[in-house]
PDB file of C-alpha atoms in Angstrom:
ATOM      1  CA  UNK A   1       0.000   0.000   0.000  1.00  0.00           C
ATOM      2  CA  UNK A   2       1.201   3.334  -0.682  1.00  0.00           C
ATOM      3  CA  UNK A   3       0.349   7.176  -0.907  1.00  0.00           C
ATOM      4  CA  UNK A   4       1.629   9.275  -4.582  1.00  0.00           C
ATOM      5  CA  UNK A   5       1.839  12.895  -4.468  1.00  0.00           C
ATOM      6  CA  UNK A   6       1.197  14.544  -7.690  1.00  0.00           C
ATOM      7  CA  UNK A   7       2.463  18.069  -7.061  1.00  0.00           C
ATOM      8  CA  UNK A   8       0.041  21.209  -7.952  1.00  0.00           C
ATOM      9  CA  UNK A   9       0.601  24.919  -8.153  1.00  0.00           C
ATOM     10  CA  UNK A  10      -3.045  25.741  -6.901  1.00  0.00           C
ATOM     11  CA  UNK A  11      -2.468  24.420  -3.256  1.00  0.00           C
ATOM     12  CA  UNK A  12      -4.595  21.389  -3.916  1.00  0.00           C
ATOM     13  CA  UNK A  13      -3.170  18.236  -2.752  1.00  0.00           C
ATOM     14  CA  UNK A  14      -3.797  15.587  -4.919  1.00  0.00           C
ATOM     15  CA  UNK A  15      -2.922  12.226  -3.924  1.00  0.00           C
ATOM     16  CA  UNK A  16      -3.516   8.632  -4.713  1.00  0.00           C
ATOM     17  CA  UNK A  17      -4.253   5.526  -2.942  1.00  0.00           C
ATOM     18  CA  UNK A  18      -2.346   2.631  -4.363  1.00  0.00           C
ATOM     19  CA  UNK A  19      -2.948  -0.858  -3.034  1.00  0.00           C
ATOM     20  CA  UNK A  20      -4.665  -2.865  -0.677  1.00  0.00           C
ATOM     21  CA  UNK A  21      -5.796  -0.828   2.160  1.00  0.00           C
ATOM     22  CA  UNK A  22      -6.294  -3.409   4.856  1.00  0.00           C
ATOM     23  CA  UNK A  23      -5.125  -4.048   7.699  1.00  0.00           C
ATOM     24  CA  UNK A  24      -1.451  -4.221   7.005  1.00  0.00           C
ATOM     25  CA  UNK A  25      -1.981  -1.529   4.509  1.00  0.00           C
ATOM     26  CA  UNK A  26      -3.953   1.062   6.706  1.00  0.00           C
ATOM     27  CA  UNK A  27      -0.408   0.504   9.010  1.00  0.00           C
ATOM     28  CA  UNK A  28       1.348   1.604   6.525  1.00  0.00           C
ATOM     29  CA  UNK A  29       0.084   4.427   5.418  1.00  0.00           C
ATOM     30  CA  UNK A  30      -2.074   5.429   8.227  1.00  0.00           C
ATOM     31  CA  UNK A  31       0.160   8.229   9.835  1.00  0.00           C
ATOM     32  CA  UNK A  32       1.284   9.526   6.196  1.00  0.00           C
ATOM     33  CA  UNK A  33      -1.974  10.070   4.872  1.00  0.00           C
ATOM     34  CA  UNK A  34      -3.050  12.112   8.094  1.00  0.00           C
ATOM     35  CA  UNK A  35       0.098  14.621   7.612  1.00  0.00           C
ATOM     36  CA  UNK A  36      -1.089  14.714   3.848  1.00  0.00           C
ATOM     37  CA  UNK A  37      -4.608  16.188   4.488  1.00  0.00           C
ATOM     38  CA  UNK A  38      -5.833  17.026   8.010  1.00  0.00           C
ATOM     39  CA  UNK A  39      -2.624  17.644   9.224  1.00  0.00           C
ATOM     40  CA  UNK A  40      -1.873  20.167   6.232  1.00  0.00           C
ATOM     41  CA  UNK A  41      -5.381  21.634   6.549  1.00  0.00           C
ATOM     42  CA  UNK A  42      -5.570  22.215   2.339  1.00  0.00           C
ATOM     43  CA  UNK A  43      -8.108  21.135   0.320  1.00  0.00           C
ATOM     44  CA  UNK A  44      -7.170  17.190  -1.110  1.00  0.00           C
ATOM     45  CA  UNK A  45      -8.522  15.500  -4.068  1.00  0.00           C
ATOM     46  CA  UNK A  46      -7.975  11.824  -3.379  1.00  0.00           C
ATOM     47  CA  UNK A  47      -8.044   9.676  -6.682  1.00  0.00           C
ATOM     48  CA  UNK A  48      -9.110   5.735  -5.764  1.00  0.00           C
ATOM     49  CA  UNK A  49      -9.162   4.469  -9.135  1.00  0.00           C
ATOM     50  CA  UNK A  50      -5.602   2.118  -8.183  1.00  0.00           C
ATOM     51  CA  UNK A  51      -7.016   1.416  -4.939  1.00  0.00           C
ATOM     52  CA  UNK A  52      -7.644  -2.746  -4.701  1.00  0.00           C
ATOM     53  CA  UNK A  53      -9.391  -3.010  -1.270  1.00  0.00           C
ATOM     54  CA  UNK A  54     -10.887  -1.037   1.208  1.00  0.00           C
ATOM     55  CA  UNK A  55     -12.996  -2.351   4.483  1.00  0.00           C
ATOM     56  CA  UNK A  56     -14.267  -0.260   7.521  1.00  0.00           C
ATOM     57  CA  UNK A  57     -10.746   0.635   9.061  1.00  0.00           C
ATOM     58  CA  UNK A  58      -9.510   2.166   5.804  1.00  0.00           C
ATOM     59  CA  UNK A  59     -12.796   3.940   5.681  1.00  0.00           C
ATOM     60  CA  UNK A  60     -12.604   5.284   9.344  1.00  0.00           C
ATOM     61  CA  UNK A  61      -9.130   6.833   8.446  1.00  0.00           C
ATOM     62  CA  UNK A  62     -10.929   8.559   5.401  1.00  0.00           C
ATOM     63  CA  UNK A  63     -14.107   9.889   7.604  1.00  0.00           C
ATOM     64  CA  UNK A  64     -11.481  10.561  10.366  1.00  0.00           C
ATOM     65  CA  UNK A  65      -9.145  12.672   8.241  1.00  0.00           C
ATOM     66  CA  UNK A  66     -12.175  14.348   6.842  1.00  0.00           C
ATOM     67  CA  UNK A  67     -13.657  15.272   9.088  1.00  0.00           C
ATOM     68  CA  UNK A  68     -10.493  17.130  10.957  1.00  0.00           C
ATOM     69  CA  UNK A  69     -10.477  18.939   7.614  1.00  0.00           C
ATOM     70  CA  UNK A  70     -13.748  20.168   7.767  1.00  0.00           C
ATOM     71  CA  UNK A  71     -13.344  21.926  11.059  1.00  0.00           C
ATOM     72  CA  UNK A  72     -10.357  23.738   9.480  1.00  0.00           C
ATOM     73  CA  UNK A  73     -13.034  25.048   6.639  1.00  0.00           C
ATOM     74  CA  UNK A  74     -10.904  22.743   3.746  1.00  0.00           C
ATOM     75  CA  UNK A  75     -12.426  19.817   1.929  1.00  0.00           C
ATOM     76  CA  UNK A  76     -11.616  16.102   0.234  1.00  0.00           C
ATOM     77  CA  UNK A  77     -13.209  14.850  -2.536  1.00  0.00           C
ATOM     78  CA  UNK A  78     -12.544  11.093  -3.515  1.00  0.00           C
ATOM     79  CA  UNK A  79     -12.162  10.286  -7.279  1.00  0.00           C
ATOM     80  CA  UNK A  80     -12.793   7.618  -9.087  1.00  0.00           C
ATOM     81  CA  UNK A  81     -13.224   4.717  -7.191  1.00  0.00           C
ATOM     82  CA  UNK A  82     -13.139   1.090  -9.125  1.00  0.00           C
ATOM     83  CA  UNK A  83     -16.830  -0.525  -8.456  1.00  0.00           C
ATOM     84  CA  UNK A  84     -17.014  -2.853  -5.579  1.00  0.00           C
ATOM     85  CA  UNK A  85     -15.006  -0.089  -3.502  1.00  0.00           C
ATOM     86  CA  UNK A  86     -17.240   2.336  -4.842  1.00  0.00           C
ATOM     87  CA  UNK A  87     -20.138  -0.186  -3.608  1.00  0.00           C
ATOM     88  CA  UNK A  88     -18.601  -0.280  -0.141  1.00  0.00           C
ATOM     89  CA  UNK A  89     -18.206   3.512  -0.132  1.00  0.00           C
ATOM     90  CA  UNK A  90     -21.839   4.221  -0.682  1.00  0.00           C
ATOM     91  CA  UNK A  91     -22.917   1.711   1.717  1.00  0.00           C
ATOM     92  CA  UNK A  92     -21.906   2.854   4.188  1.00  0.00           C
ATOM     93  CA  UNK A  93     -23.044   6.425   3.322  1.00  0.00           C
ATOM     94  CA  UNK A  94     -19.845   8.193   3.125  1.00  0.00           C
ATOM     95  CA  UNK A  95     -21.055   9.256  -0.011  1.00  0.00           C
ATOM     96  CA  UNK A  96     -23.444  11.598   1.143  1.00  0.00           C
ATOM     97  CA  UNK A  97     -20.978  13.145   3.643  1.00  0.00           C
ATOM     98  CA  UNK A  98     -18.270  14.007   1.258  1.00  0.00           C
ATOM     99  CA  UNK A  99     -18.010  14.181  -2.092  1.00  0.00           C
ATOM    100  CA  UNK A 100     -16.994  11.187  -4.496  1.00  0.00           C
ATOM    101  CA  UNK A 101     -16.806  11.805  -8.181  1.00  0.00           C
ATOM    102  CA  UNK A 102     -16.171  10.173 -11.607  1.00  0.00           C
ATOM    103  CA  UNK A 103     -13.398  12.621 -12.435  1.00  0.00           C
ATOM    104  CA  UNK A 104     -10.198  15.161 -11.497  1.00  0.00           C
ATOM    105  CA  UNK A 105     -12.329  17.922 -13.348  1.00  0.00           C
ATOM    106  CA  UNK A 106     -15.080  17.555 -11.202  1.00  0.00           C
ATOM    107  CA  UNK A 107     -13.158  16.969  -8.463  1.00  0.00           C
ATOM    108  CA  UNK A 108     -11.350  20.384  -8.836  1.00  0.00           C
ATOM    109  CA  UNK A 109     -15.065  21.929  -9.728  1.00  0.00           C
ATOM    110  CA  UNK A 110     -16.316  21.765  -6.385  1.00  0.00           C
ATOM    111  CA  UNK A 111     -13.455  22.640  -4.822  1.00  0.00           C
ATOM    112  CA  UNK A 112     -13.223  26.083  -6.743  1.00  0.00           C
ATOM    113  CA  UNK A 113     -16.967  26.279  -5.538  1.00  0.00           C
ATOM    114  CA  UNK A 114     -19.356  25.147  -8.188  1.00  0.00           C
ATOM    115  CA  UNK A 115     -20.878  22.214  -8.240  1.00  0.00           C
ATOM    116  CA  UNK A 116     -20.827  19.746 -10.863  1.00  0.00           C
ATOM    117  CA  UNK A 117     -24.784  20.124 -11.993  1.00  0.00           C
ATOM    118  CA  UNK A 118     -23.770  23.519 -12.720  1.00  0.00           C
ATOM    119  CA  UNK A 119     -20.508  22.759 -15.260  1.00  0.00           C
ATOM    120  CA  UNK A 120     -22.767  19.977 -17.016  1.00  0.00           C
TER     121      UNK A 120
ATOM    122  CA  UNK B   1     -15.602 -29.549  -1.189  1.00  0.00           C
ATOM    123  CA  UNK B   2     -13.338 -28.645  -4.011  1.00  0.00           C
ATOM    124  CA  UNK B   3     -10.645 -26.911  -1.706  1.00  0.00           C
ATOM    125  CA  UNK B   4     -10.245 -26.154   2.191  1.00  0.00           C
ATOM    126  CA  UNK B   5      -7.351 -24.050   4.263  1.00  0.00           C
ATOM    127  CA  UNK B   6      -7.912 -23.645   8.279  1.00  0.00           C
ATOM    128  CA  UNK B   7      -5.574 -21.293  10.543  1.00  0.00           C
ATOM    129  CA  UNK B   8      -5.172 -21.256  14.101  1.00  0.00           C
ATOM    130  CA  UNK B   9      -3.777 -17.870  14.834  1.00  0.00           C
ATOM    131  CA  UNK B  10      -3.683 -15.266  18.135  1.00  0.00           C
ATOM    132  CA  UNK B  11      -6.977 -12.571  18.469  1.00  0.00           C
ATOM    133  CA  UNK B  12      -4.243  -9.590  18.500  1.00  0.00           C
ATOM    134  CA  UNK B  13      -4.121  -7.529  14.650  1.00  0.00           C
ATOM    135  CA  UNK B  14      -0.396  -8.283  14.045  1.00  0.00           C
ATOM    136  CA  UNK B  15      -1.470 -12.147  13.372  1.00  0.00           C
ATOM    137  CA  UNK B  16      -3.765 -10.875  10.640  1.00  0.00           C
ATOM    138  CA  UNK B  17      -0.312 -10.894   8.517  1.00  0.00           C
ATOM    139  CA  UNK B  18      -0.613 -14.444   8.764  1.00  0.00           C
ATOM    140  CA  UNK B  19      -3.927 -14.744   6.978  1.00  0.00           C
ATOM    141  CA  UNK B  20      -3.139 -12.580   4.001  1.00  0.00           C
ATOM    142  CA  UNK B  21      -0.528 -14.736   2.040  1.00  0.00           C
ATOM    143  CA  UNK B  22      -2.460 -17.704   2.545  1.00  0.00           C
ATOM    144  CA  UNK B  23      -5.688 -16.142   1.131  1.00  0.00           C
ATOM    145  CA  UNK B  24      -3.980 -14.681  -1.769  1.00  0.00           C
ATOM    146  CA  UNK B  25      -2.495 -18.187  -2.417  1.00  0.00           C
ATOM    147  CA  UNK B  26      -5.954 -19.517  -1.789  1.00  0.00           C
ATOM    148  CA  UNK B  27      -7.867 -16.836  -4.318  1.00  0.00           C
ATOM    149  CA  UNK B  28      -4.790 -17.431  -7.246  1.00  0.00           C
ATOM    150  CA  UNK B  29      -4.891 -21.363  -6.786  1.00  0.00           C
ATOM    151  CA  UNK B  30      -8.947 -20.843  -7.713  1.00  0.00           C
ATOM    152  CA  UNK B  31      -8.795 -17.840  -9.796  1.00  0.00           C
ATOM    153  CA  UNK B  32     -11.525 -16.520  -8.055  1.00  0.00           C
ATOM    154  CA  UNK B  33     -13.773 -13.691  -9.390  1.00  0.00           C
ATOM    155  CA  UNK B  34     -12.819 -10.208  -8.612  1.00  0.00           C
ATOM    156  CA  UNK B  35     -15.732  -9.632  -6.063  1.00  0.00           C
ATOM    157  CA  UNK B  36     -15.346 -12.654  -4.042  1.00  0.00           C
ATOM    158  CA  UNK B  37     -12.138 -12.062  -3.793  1.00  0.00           C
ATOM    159  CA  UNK B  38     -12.871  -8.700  -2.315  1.00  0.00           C
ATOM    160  CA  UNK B  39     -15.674 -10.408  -0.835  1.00  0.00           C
ATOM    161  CA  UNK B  40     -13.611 -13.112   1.336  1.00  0.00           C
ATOM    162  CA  UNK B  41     -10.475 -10.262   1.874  1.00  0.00           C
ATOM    163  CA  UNK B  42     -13.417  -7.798   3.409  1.00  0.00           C
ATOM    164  CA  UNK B  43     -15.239 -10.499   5.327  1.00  0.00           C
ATOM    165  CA  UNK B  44     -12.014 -12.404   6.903  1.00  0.00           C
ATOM    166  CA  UNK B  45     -10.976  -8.625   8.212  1.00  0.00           C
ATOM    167  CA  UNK B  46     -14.142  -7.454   9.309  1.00  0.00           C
ATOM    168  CA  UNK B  47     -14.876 -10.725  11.385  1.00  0.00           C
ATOM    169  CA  UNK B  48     -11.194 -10.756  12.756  1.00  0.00           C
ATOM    170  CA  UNK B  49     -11.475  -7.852  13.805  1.00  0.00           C
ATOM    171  CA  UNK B  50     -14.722  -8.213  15.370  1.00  0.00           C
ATOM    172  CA  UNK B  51     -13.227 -11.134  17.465  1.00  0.00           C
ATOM    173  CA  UNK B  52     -10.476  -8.604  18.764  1.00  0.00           C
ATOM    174  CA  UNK B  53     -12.801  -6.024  19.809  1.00  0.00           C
ATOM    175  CA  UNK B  54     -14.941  -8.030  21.850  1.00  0.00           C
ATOM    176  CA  UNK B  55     -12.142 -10.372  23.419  1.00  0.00           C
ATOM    177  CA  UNK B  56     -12.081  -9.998  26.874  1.00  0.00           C
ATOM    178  CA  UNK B  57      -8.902 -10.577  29.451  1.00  0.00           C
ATOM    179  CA  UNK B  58      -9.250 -14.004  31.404  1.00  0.00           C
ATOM    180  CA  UNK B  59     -10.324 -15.981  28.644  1.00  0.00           C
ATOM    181  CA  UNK B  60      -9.430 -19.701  28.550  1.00  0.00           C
ATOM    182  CA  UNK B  61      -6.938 -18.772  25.319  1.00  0.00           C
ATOM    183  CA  UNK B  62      -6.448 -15.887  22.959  1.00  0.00           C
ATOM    184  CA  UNK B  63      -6.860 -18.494  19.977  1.00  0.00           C
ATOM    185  CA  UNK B  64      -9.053 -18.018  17.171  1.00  0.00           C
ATOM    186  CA  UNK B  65      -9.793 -21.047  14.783  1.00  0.00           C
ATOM    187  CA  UNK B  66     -10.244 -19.785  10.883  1.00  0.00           C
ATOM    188  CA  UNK B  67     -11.287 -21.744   8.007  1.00  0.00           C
ATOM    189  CA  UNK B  68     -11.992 -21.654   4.266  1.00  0.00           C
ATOM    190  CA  UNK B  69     -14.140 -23.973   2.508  1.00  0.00           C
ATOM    191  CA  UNK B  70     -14.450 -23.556  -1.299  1.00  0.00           C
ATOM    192  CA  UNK B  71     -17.657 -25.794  -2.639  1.00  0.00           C
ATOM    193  CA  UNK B  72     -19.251 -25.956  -5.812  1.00  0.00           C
ATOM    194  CA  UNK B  73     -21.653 -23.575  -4.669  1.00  0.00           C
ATOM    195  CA  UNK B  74     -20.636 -21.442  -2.552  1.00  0.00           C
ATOM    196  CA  UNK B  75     -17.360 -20.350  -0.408  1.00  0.00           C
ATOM    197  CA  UNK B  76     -18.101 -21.012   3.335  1.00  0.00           C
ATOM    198  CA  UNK B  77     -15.905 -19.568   6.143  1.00  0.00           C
ATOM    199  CA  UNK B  78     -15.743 -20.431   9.667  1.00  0.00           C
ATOM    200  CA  UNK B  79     -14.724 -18.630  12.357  1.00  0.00           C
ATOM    201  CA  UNK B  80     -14.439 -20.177  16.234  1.00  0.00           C
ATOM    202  CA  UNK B  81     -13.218 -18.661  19.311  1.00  0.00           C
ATOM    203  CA  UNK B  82     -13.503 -19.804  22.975  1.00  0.00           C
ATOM    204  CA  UNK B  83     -14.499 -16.005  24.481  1.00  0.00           C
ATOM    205  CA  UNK B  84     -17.457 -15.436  25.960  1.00  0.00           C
ATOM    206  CA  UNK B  85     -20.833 -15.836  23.983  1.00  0.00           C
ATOM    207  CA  UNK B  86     -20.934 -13.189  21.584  1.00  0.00           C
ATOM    208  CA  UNK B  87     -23.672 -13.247  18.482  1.00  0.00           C
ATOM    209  CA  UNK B  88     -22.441 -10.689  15.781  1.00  0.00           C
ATOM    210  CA  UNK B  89     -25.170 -11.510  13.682  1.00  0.00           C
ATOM    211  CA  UNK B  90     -26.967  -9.118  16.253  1.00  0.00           C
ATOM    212  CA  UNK B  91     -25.033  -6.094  15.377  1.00  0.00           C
ATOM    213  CA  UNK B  92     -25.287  -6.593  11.828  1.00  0.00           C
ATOM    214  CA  UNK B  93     -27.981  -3.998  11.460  1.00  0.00           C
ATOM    215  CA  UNK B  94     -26.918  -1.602   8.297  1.00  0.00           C
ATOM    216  CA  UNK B  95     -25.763   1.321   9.451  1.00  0.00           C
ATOM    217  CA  UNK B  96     -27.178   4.624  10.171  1.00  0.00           C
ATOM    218  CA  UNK B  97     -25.978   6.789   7.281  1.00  0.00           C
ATOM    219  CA  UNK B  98     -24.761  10.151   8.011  1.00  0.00           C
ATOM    220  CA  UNK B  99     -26.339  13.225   6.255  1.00  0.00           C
ATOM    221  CA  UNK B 100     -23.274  15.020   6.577  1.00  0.00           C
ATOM    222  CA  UNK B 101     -19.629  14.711   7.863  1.00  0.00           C
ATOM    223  CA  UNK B 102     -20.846  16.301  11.180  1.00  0.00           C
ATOM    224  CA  UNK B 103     -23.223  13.492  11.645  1.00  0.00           C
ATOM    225  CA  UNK B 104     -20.247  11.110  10.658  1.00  0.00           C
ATOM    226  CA  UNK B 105     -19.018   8.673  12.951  1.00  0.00           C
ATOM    227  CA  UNK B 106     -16.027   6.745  12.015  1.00  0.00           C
ATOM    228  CA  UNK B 107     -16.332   2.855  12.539  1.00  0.00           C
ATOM    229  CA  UNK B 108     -19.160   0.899  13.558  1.00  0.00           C
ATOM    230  CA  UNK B 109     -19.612  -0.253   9.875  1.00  0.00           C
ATOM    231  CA  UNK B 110     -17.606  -3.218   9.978  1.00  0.00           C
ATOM    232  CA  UNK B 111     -20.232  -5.729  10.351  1.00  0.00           C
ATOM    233  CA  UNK B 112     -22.895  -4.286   8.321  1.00  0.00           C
ATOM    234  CA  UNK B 113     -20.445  -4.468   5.493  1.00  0.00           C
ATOM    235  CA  UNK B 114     -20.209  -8.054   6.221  1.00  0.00           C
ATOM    236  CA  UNK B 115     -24.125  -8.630   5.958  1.00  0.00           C
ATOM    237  CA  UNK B 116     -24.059  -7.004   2.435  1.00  0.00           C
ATOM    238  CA  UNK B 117     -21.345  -9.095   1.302  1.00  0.00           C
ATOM    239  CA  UNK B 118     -22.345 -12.554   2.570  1.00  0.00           C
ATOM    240  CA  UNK B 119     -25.204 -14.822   1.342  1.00  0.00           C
ATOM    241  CA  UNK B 120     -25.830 -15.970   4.779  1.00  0.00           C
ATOM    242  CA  UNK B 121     -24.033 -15.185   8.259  1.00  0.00           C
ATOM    243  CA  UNK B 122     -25.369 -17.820  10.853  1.00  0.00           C
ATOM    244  CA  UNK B 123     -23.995 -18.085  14.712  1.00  0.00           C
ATOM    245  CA  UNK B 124     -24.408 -20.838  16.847  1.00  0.00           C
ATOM    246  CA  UNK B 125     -22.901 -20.924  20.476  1.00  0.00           C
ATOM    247  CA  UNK B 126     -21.075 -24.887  20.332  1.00  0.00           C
ATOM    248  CA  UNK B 127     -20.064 -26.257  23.855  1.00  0.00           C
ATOM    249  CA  UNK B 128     -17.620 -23.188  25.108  1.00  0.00           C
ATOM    250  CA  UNK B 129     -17.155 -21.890  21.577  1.00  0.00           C
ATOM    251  CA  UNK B 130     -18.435 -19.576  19.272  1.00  0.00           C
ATOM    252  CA  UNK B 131     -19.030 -20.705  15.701  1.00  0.00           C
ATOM    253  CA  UNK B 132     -19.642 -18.123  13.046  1.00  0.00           C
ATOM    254  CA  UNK B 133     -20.196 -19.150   9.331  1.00  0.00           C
ATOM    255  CA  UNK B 134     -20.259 -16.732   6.929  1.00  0.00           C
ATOM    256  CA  UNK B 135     -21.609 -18.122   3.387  1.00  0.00           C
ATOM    257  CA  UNK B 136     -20.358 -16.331  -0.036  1.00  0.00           C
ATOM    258  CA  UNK B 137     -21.670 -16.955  -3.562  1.00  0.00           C
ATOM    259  CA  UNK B 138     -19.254 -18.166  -5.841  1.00  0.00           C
ATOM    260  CA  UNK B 139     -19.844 -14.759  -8.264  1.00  0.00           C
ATOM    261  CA  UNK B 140     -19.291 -12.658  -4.843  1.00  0.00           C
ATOM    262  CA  UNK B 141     -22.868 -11.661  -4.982  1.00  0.00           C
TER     263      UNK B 141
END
């Protein structure tokens, strides 16, 4: 399991999940991905399109990291998830705390603000 | 049965390690479907863990007995422990979804996510263990 930076001059960070993030994997990156988003209080667009596996801990460090963003007024949105995590996601109703989208452009939409309805 | 794999390992999350290799070897061997794979990863960790949380101090051992049981029509897996009589089946309620991240709450998902990804989840308390089977489709569904 790891975390990539992609580097961005709008003070975005933009990471992606890469792996299995179980239990051995949520170990791993556990501490890193908390200094990459609540700990740097900027907005973060997480893309979950190489992610292989996600279960309730890996989902507890999202909602967890999340939410200590949200009390320092910046945001995540979650990108592109592959289908059966995207299943798990919406079940248990993450999706209707945060945003998860299809793409980086929306993504990046409603960060700047809009919302997606209004770019289609 | 077409194939079967049992574990005796320690209720403490480092001994999850010991699981992992032996399922991946398990889901190659079969070239199982994408979403049982995901399906017997998720369920396995979700179960294990469930077995940690509610292990208490003074029990008899800190053993848990795992096993895998690929049939024709289904995957079965069975999970034993000597702790104290615990029915998980009980909590498997789905969970209250938050309307915002306010609301949020992280955990207490674990065994919901189990229910959705299991054909059948049946406990039974046998002598001074409990026994937990957890039935999967062979598609995952």
């Amino acid at each position: 399991m790891e975390i990539q930076e992609t580097p961005r001059a709008d003070g975005i960070t933009q990471l992606a999940l890469i792996g299995k993030l179980d239990i051995v994997g949520l170990h791993a990156v556990d501490i890193k991905f908390h200094g990459y988003t609540a700990a740097r209080r900027r907005h973060a667009i997480v893309d979950l399109s190489r992610l292989e596996f996600i279960a309730s801990l890996g989902i507890g460090m999202i909602y967890s990291c999340s939410k200590s963003m949200e009390r320092h007024k910046v945001r995540m949105v979650l990108v592109n998830p592959p289908a059966t995590i995207d299943e798990v996601l919406r079940l248990t109703g993450i999706d209707q705390a945060m945003p998860i989208v299809k793409t980086m452009k929306e993504a990046e939409s409603i960060l700047a603000g809009e919302t997606f309805e209004a770019q289609a | 049965m077409i194939d079967h794999i049992e574990l005796t390992l320690e209720k403490e999350l480092g001994a999850f390690n010991r699981i992992l290799p032996t399922l991946d070897q398990f889901i190659q061997r079969h070239d199982l479907q994408d979403r049982l794979a995901y399906a017997l990863r998720l369920v396995l960790e979700e179960l294990f863990l469930n077995l940690i949380k509610y292990s208490k101090a003074g029990q008899r051992s800190n053993q848990a007995w795992v096993s895998i049981a690929l049939r024709s029509e289904d995957t079965l897996i069975t999970i034993e422990d000597d702790g104290p009589p615990f029915d998980p089946t009980m909590e498997a309620i789905d969970p209250v979804k938050p309307r915002n991240l306010a609301e949020a709450r992280p955990g207490g998902v674990g065994l919901a996510l189990v229910r959705h990804m299991t054909a059948g989840l049946h406990y039974e308390r046998r002598g001074e263990r409990n026994h937990l089977e957890a039935r999967l489709m062979r598609d995952g569904a």
